XYZ file of N, CA, C and O in Angstrom:
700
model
N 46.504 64.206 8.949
C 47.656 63.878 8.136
C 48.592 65.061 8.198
O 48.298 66.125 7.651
N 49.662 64.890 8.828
C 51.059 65.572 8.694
C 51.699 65.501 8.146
O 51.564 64.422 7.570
N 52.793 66.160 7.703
C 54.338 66.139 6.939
C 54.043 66.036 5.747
O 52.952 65.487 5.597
N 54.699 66.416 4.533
C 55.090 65.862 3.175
C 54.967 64.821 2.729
O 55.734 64.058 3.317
N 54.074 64.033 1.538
C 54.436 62.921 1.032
C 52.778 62.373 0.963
O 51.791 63.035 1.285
N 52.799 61.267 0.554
C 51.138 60.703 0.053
C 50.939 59.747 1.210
O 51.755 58.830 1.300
N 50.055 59.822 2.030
C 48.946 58.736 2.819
C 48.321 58.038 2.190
O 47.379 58.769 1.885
N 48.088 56.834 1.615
C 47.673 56.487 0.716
C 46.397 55.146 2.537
O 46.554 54.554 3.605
N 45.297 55.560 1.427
C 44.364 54.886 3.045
C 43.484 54.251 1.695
O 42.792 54.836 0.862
N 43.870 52.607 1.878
C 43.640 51.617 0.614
C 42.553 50.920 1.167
O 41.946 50.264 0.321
N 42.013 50.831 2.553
C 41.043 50.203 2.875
C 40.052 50.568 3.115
O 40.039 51.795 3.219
N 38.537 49.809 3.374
C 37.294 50.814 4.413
C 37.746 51.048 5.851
O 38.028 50.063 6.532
N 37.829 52.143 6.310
C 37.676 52.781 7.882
C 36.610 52.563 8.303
O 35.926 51.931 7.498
N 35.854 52.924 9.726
C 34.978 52.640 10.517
C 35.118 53.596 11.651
O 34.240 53.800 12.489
N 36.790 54.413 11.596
C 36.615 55.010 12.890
C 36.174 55.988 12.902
O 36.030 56.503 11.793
N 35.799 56.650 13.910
C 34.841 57.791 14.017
C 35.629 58.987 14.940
O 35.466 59.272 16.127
N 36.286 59.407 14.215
C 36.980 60.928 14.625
C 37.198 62.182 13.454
O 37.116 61.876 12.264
N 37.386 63.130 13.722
C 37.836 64.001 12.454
C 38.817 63.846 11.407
O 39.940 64.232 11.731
N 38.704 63.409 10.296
C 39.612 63.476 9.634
C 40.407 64.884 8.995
O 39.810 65.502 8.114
N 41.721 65.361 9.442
C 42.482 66.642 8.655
C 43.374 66.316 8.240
O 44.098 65.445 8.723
N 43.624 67.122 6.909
C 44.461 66.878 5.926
C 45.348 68.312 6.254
O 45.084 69.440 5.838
N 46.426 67.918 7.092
C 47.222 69.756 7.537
C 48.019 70.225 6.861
O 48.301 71.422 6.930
N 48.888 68.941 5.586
C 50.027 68.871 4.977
C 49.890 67.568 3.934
O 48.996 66.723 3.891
N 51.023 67.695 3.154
C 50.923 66.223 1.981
C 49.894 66.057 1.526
O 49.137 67.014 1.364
N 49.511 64.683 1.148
C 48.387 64.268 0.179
C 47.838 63.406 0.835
O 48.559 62.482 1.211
N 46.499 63.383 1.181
C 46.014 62.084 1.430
C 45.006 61.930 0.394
O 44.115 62.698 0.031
N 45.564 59.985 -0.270
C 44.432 59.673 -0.845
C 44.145 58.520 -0.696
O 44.892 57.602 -0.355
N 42.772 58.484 -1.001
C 41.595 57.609 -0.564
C 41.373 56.606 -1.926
O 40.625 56.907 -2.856
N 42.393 55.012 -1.832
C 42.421 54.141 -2.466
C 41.667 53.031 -2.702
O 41.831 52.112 -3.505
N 40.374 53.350 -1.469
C 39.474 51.927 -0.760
C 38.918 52.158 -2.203
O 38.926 53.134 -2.952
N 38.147 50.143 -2.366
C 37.131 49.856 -3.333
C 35.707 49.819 -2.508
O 34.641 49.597 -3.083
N 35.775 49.978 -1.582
C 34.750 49.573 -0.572
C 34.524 50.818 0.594
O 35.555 51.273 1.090
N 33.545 51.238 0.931
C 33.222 51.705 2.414
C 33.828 53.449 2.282
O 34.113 54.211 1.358
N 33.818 53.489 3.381
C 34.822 55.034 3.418
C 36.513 54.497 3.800
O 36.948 53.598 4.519
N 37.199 55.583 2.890
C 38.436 55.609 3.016
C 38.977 56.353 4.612
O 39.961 55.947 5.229
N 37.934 57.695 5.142
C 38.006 57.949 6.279
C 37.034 57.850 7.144
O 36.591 58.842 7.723
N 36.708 56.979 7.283
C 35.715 56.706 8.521
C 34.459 57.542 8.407
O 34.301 58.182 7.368
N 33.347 57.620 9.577
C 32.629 57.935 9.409
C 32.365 59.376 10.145
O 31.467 59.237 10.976
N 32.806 60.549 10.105
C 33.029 61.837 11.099
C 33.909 62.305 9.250
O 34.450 61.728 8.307
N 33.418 64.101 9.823
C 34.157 64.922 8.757
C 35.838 64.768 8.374
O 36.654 64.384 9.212
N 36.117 65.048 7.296
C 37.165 65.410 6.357
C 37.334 66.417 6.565
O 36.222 66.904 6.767
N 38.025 67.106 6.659
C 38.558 68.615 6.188
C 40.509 68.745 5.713
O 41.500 68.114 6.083
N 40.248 70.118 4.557
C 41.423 69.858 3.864
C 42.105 70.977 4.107
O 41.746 71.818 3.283
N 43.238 71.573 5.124
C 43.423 72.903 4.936
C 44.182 72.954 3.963
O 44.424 71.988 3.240
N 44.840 74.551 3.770
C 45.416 75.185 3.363
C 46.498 74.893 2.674
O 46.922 74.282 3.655
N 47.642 74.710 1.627
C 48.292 73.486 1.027
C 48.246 72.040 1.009
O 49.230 71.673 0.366
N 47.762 71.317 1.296
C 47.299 70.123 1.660
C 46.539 69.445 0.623
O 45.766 70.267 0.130
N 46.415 68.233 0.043
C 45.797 67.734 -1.047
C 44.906 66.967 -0.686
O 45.253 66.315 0.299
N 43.871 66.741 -1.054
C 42.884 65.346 -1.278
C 42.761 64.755 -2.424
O 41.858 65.139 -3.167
N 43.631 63.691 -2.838
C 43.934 62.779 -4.244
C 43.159 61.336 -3.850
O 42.858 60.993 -2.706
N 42.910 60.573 -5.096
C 42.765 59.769 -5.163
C 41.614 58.796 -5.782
O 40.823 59.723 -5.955
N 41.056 57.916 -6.146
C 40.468 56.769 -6.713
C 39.350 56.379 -6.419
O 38.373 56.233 -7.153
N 39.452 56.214 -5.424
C 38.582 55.895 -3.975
C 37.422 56.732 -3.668
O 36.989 57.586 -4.441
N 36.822 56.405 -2.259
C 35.321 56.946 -1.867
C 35.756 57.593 -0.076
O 36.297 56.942 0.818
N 35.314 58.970 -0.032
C 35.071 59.430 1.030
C 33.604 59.630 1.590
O 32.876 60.464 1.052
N 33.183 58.914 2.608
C 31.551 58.623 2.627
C 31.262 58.235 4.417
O 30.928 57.251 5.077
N 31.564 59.423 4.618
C 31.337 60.181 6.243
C 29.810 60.471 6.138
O 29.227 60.978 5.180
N 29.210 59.987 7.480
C 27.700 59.561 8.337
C 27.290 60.765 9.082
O 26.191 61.310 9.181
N 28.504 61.060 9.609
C 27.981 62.405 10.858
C 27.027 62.967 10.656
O 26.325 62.618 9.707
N 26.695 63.931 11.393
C 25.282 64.973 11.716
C 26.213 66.048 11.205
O 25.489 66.922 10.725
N 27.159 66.301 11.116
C 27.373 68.233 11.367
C 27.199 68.771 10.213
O 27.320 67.997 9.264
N 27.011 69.601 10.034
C 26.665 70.549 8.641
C 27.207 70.317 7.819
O 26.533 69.930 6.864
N 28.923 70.395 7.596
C 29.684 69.877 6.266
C 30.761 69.141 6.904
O 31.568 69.455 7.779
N 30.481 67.624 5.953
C 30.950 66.495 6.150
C 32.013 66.412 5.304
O 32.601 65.349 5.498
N 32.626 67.214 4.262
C 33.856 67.073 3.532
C 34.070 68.567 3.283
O 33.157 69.291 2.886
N 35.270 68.989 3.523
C 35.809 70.611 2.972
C 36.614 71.016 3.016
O 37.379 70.771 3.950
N 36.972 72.005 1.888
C 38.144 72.302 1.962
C 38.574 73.882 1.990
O 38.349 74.629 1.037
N 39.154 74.259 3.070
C 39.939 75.612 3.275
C 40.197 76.652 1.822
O 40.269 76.171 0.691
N 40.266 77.539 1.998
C 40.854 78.089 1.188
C 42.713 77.816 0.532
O 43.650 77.816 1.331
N 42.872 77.658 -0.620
C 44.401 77.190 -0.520
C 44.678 75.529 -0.476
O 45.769 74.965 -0.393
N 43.280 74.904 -0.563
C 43.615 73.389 -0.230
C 43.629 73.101 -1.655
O 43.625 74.171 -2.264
N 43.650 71.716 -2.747
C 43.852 70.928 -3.705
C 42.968 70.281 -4.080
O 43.209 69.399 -3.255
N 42.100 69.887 -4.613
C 41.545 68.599 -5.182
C 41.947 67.977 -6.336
O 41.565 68.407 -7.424
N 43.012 66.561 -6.202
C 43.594 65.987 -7.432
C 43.518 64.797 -7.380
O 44.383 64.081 -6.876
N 42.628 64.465 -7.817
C 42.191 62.575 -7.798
C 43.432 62.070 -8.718
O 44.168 61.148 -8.367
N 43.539 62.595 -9.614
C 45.140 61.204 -9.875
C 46.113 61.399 -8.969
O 46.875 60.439 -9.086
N 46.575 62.265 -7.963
C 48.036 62.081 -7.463
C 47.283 60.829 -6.125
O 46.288 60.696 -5.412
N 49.078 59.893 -6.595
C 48.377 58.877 -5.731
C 47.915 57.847 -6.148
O 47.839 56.976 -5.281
N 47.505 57.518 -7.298
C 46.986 56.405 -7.485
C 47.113 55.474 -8.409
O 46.286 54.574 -8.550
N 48.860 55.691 -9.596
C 49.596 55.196 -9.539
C 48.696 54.961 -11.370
O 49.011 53.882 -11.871
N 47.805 55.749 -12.184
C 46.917 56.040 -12.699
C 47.313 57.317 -13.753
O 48.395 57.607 -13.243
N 47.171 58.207 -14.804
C 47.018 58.895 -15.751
C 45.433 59.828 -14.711
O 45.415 60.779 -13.929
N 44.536 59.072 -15.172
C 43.360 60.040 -14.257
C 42.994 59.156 -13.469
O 43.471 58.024 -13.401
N 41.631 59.852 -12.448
C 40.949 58.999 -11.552
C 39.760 59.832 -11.573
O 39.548 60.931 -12.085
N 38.791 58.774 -10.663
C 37.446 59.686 -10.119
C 37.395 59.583 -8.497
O 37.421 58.468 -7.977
N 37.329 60.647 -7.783
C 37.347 60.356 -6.650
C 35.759 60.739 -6.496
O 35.021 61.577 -7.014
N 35.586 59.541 -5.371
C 34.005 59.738 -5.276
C 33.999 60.192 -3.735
O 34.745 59.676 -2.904
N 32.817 61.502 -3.358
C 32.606 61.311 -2.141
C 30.974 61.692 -2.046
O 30.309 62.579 -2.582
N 30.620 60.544 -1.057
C 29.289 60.382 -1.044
C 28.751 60.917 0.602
O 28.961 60.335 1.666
N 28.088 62.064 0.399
C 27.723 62.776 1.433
C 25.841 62.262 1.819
O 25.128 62.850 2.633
N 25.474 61.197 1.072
C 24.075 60.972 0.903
C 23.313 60.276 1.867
O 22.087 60.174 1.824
N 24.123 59.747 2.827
C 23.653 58.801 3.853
C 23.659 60.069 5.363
O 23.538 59.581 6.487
N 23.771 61.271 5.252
C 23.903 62.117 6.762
C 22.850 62.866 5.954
O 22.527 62.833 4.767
N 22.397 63.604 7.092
C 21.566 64.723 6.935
C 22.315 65.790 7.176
O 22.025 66.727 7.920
N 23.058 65.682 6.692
C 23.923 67.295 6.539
C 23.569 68.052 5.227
O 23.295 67.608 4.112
N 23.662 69.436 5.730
C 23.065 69.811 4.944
C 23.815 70.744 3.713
O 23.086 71.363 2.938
N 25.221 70.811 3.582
C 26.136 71.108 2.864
C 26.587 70.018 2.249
O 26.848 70.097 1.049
N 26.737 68.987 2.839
C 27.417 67.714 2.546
C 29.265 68.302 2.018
O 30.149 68.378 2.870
N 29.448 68.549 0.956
C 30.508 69.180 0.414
C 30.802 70.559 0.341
O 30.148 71.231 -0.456
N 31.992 71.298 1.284
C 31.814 72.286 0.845
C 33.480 73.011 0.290
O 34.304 72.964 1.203
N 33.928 73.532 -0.809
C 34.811 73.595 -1.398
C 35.001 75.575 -1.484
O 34.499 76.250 -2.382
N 35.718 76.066 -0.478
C 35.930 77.416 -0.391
C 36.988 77.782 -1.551
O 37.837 77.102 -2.128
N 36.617 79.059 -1.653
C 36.869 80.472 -2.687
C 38.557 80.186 -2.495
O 39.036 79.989 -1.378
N 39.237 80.192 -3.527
C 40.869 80.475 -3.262
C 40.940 79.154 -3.686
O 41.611 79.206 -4.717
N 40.560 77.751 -3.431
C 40.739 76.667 -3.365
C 41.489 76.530 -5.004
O 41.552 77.303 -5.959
N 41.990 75.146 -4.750
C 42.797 74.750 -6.646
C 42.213 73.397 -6.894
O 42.088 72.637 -5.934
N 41.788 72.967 -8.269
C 41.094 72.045 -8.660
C 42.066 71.384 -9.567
O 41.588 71.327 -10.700
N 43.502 70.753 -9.474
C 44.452 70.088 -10.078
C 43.424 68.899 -10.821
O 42.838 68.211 -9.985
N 43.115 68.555 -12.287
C 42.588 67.920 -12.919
C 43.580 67.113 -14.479
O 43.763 67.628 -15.582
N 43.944 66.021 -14.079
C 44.461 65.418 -15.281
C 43.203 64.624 -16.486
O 42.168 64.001 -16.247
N 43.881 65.002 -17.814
C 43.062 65.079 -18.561
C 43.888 64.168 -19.685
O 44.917 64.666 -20.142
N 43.581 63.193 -20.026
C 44.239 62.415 -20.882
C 43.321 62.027 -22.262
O 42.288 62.670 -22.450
N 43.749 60.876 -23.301
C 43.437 60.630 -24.136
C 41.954 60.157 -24.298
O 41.356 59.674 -23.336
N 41.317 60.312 -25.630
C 40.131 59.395 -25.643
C 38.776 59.802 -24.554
O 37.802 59.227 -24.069
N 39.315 60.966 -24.533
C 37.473 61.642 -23.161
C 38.317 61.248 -21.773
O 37.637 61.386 -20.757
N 39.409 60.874 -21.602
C 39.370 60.629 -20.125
C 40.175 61.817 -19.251
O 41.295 62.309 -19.393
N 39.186 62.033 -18.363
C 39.932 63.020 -17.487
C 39.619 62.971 -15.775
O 38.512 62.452 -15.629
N 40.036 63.222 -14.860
C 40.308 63.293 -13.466
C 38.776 63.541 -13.069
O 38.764 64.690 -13.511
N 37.632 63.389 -12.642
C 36.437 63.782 -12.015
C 36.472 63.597 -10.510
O 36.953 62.665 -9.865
N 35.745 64.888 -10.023
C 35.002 64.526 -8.350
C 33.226 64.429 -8.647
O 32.229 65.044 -9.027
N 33.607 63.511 -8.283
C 32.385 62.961 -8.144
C 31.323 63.173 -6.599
O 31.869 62.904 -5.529
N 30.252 63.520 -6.587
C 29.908 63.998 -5.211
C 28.459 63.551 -5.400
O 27.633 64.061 -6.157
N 28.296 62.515 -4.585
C 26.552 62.016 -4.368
C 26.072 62.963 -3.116
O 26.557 62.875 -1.988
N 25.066 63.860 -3.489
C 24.657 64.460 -2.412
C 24.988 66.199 -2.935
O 25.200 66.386 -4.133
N 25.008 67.268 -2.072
C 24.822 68.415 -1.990
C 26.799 68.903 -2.154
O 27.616 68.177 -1.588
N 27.208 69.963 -2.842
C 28.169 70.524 -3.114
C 27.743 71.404 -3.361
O 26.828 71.678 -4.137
N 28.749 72.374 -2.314
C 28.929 73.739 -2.524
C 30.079 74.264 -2.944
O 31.021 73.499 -2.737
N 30.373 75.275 -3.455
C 31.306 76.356 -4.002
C 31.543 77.356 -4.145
O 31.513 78.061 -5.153
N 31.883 77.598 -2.887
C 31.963 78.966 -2.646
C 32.591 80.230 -3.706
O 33.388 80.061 -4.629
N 32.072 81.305 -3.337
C 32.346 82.615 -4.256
C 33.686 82.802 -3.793
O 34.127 82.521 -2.679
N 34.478 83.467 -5.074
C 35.706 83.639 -5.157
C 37.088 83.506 -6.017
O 36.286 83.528 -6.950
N 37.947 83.428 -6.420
C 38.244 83.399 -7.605
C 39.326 81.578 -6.941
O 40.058 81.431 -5.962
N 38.883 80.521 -8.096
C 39.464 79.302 -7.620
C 40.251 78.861 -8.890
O 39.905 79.162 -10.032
N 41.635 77.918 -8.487
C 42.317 77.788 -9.240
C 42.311 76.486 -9.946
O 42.293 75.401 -9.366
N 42.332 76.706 -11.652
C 42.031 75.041 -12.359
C 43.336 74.577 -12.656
O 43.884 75.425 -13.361
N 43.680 74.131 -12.554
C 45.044 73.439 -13.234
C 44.897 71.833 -13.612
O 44.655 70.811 -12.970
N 45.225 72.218 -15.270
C 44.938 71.189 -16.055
C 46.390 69.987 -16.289
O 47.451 70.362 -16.788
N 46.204 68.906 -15.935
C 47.880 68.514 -15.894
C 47.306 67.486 -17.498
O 46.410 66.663 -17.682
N 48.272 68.038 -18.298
C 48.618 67.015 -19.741
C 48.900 65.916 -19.596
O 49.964 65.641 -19.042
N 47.858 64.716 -20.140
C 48.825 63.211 -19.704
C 48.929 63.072 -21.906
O 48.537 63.669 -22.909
N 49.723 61.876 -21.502
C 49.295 61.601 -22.959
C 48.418 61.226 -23.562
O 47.679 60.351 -23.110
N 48.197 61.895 -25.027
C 46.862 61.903 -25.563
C 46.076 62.774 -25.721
O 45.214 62.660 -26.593
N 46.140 63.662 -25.081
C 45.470 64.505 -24.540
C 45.010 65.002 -25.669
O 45.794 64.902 -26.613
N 43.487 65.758 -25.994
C 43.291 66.433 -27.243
C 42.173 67.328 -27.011
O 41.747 67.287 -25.857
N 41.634 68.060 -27.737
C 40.878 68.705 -27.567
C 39.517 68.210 -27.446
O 39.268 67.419 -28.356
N 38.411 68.421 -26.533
C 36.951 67.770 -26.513
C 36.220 68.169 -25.103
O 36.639 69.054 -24.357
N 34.965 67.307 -24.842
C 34.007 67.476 -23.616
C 34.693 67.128 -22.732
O 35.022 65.977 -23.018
N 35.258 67.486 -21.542
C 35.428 66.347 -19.999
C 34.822 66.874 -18.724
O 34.848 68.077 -18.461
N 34.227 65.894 -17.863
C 33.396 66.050 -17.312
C 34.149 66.209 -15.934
O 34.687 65.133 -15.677
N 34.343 66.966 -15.141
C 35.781 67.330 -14.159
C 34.949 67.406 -12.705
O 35.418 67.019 -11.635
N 33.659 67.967 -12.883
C 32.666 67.652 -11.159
C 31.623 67.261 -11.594
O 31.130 67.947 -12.490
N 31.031 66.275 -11.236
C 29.550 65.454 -11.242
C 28.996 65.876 -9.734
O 29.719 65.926 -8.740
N 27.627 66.159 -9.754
C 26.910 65.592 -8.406
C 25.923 64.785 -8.866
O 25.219 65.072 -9.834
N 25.829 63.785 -8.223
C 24.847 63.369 -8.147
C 23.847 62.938 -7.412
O 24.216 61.961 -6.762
N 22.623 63.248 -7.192
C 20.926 63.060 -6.963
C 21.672 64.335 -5.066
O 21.856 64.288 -3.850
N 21.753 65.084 -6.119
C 21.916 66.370 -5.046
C 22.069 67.926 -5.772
O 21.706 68.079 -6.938
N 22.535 68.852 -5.120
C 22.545 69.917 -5.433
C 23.775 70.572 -5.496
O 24.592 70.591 -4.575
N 23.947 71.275 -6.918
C 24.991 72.228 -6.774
C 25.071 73.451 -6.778
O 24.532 74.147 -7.639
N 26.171 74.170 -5.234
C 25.988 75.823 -5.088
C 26.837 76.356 -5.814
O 27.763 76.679 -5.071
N 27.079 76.660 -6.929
C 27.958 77.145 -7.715
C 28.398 78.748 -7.499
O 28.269 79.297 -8.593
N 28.797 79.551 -6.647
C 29.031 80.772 -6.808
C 30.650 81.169 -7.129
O 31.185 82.099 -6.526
N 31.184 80.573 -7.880
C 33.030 80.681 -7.892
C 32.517 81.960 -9.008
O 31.630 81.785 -9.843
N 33.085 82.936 -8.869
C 33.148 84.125 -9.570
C 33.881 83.884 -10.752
O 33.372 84.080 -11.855
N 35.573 83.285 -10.543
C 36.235 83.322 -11.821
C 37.223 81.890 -11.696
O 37.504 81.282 -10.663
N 37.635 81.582 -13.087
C 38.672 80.400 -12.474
C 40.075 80.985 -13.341
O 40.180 81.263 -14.536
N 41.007 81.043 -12.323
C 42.270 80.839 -13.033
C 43.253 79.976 -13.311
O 43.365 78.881 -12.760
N 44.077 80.459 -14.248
C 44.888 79.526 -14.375
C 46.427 79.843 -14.533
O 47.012 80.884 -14.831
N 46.894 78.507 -14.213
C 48.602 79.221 -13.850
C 49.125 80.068 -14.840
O 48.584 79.961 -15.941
N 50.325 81.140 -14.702
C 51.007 81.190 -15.831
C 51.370 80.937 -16.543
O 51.285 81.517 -17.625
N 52.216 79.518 -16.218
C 52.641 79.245 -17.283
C 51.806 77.894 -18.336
O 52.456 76.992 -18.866
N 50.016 78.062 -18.476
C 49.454 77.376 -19.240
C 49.700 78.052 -20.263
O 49.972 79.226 -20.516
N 49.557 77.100 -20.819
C 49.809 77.329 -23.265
C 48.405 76.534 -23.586
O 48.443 75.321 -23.792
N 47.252 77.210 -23.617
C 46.375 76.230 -24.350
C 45.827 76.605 -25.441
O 45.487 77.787 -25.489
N 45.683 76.111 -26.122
C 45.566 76.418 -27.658
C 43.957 75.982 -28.092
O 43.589 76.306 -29.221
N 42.970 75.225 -27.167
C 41.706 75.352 -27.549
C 41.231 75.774 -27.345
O 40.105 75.722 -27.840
């Protein structure tokens, strides 16, 4: 994915090549299957991965979804939604990272009324690399103070080494 602007990929794929995210947003709208086929994801460096949907790549290679240093993870942009959960299911490869989310990276998370907020969801193994990574909380309405649950794995493992998380300047949070 090139240039500026949202890819929005609403169906199951099947094809089997690399998926890169070099620029803009791509998000993954399918109710069904993988949104990118069955071969790795990768997200560089400004570049977003938004969306609703399921990323659920087969390959053999070590890490089947990841993202660069400098890349995004924001399941609502894109999906036309307040929040979302983007699911990616690394559980069907024998890879053995399945997810891997590098140091520097930004975790854009909308957080709205009533417990609801933006989750990645990850069946299978996630990693997180050491380093200082950026949270940014986007206000929808409603919004209030409480629990939200912003990364799930599930029936896998999480490498948690992020040293610190920051946050933009100009947050005001008061809880």
């Amino acid at each position: 994915k090139v240039g500026s602007g949202i890819l929005a990929l609403s169906a199951s794929n099947t094809y089997a090549c690399t998926t890169v995210v070099a620029e803009g947003t791509l998000s993954a709208l399918n109710t069904t299957g993988s949104a990118t086929g069955t071969d790795p994801v990768t997200v560089l460096s400004g570049a977003t991965l938004a969306g609703s949907g399921t990323l659920a790549p087969t390959a053999s290679q070590t890490t089947l979804v990841s993202l660069e240093s400098g890349a995004r993870i924001a399941p609502h942009v894109g999906t036309g939604s307040d929040t979302a959960t983007l699911d990616v299911d690394v559980s069907a490869s024998s890879a053995s990272t399945g997810m891997n989310i590098a140091g520097g990276s930004v975790l854009a998370i909308a957080i709205g009324g009533e417990g609801a907020s933006d989750c990645l969801r990850v069946t299978g193994n996630l990693t997180m690399e050491a380093g200082i990574n950026e949270l940014q909380i986007v206000k929808q309405p409603g919004m209030d103070a409480g629990v939200y649950t912003i990364v799930q794995v599930v029936d896998g493992a999480l490498d948690y080494n992020v040293t610190d998380w920051t946050f933009p300047a100009n947050s005001n949070w008061a809880y």
